[in-house]
PDB file of C-alpha atoms in Angstrom:
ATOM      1  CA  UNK A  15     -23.903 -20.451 -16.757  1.00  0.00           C
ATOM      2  CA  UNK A  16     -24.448 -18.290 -13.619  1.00  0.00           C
ATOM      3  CA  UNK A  17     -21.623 -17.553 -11.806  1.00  0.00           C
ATOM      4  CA  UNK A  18     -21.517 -16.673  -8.096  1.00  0.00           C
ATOM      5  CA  UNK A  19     -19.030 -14.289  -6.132  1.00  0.00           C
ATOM      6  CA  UNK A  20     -18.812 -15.698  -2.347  1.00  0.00           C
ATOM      7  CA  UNK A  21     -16.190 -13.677  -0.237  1.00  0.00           C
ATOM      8  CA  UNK A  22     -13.564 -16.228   1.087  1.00  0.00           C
ATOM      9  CA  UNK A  23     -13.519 -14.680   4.304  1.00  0.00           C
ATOM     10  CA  UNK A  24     -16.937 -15.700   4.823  1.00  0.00           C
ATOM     11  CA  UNK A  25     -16.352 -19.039   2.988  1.00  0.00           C
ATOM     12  CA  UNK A  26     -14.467 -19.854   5.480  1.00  0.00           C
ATOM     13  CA  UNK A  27     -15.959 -19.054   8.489  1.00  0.00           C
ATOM     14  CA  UNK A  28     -18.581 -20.936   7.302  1.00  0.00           C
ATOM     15  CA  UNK A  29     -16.705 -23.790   7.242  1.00  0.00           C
ATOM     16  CA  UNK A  30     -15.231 -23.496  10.441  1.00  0.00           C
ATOM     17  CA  UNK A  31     -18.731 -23.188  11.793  1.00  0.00           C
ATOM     18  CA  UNK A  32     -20.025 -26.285  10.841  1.00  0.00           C
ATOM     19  CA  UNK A  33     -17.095 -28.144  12.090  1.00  0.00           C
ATOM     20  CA  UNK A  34     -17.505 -31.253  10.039  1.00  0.00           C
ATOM     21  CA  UNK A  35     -16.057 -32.214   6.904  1.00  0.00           C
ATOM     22  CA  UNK A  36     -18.237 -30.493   4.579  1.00  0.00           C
ATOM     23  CA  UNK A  37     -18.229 -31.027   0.554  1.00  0.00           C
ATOM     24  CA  UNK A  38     -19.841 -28.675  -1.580  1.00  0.00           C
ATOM     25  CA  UNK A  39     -20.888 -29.122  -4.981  1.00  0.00           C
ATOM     26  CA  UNK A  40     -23.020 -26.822  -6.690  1.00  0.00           C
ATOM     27  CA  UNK A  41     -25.586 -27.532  -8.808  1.00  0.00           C
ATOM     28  CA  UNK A  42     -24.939 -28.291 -12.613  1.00  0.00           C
ATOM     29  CA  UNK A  43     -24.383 -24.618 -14.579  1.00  0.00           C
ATOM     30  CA  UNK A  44     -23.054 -22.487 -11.505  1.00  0.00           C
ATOM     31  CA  UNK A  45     -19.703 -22.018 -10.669  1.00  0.00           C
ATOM     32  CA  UNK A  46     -18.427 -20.331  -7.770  1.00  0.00           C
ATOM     33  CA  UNK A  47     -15.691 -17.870  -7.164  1.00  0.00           C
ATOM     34  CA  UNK A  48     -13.592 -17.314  -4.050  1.00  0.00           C
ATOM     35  CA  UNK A  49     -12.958 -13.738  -4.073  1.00  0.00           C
ATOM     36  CA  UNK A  50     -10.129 -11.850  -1.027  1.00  0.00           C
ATOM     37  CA  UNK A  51     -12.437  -9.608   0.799  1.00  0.00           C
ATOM     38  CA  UNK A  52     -13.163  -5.772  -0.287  1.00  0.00           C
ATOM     39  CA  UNK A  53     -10.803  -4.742   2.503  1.00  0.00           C
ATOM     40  CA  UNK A  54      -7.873  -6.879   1.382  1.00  0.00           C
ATOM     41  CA  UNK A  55      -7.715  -5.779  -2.316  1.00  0.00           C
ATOM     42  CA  UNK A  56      -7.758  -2.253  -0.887  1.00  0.00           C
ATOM     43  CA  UNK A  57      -5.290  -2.566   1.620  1.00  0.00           C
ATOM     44  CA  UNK A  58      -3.178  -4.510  -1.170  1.00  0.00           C
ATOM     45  CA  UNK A  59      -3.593  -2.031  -4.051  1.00  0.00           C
ATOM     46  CA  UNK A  60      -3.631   1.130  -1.650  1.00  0.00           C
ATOM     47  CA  UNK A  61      -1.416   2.706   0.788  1.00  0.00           C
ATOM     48  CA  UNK A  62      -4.350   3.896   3.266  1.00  0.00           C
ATOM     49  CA  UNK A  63      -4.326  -0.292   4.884  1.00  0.00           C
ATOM     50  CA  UNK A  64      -0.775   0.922   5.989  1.00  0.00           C
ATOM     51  CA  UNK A  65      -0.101   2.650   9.250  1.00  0.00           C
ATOM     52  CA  UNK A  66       1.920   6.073   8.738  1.00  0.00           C
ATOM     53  CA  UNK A  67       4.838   4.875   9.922  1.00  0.00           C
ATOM     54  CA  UNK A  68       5.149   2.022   7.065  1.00  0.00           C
ATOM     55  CA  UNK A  69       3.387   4.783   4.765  1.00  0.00           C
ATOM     56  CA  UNK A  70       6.407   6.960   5.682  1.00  0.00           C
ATOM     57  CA  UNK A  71       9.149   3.875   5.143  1.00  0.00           C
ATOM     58  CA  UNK A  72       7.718   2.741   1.937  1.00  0.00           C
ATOM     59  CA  UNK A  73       8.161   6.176   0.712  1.00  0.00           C
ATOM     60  CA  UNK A  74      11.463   6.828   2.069  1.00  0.00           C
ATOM     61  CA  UNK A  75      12.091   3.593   0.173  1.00  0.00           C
ATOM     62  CA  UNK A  76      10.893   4.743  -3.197  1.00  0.00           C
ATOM     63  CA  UNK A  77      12.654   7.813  -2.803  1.00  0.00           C
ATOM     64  CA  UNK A  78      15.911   5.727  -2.766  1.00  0.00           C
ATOM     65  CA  UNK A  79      14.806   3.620  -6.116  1.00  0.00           C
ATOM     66  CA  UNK A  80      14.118   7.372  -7.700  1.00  0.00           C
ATOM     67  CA  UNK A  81      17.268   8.740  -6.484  1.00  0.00           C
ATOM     68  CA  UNK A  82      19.298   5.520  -7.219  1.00  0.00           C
ATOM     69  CA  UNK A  83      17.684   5.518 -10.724  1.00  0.00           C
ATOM     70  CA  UNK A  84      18.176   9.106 -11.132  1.00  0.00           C
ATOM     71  CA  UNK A  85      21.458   9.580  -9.481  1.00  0.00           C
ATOM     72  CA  UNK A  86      20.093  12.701  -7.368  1.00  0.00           C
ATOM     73  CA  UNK A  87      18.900  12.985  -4.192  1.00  0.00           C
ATOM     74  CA  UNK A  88      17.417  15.891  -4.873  1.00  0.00           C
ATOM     75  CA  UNK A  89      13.397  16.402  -4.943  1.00  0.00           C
ATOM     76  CA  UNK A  90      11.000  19.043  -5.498  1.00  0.00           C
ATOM     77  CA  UNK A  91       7.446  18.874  -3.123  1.00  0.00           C
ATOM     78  CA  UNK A  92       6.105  18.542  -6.477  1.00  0.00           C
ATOM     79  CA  UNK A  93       7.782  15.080  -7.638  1.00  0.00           C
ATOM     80  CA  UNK A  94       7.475  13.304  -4.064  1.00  0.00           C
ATOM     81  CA  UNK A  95       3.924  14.428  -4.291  1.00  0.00           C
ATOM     82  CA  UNK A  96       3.476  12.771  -7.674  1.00  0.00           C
ATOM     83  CA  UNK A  97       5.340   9.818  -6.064  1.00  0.00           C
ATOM     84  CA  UNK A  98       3.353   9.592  -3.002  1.00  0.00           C
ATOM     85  CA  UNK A  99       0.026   9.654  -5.147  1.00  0.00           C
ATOM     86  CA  UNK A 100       1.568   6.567  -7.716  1.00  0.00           C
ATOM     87  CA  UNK A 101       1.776   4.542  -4.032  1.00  0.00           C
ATOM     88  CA  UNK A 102      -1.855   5.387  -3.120  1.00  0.00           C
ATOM     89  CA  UNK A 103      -0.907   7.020   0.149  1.00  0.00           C
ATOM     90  CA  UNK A 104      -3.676   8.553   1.630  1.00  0.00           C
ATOM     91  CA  UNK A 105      -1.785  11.605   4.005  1.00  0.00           C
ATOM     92  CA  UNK A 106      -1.719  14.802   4.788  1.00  0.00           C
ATOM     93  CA  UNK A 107       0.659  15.549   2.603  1.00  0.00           C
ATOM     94  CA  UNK A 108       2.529  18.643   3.880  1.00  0.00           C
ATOM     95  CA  UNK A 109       2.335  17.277   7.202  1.00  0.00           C
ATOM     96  CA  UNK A 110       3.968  14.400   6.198  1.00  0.00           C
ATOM     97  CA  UNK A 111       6.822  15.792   4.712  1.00  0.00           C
ATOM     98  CA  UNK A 112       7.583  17.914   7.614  1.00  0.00           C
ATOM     99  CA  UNK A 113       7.919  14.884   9.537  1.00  0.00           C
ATOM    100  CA  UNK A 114      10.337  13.037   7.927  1.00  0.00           C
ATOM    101  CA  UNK A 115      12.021  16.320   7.779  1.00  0.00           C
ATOM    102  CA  UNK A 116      11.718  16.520  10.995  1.00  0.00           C
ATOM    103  CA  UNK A 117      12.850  13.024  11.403  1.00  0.00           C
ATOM    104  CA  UNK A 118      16.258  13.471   9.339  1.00  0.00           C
ATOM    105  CA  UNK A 119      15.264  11.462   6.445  1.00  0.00           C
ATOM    106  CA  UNK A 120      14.602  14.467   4.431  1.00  0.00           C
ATOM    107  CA  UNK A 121      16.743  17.635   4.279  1.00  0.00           C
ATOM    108  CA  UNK A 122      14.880  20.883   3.752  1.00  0.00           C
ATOM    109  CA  UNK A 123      17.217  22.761   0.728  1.00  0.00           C
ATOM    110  CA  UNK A 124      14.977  25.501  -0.471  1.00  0.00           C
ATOM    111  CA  UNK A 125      11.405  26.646  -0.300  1.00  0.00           C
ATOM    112  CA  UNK A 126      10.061  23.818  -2.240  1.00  0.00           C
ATOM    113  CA  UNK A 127      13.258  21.581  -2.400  1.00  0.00           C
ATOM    114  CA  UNK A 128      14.438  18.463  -0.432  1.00  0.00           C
ATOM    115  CA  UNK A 129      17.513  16.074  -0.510  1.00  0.00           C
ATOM    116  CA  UNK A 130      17.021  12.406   0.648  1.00  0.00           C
ATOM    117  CA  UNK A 131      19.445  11.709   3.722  1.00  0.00           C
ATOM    118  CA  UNK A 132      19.495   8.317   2.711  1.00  0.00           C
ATOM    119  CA  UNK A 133      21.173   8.280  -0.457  1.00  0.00           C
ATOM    120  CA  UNK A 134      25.008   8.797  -1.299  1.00  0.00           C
ATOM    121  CA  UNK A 135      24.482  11.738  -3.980  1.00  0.00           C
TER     122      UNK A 135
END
């Protein structure tokens, strides 16, 4: 049986671009997959489809869950880092860390230490 990988995106568009009611059956032996687009199952699976300001919210978020979890608000560059690369964020990631420090949602404790604003702890 021979099976057959068609991106929906362009299933569709093909669709629309015939503009009439189209019905496709392939031939005996072959089915046919719909599959998302290579962009959507990376944006999906990956934090690099987000812009950096939902990069830096989504982490600012999972630092709550850790700290919740946890019951400290305290993080080492090392753990966040670790976190960060378990959401697939593609940053710079000392620059990014400065920011939200620089933004309030991180609090700068020691040379390699941070507490999350955000929490009650």
């Amino acid at each position: 049986s021979l099976v057959l990988m068609v991106d929906i995106n362009h299933f569709f568009y093909i669709l629309k671009r015939t503009q009439s009611h189209v019905y496709f059956f392939p031939p005996l032996g072959v089915s046919i997959t719909l599959s998302p687009s290579p962009d959507i199952n990376k944006r999906s699976q990956l934090g690099s489809g987000m812009s950096k300001k939902a990069q830096g919210k989504a982490f600012i978020a999972q630092l709550n869950k850790v700290a919740q979890e946890n019951y400290n608000s305290l993080f080492s560059k090392q753990q966040m880092k670790e976190i960060a690369g378990d959401m697939g964020l593609t940053v710079d990631f000392e620059a990014f860390i400065a920011s939200l420090n620089n933004q309030g949602y991180l609090l700068k404790k020691g040379p390699r230490t941070y507490k999350l604003r955000t929490t009650d702890f």
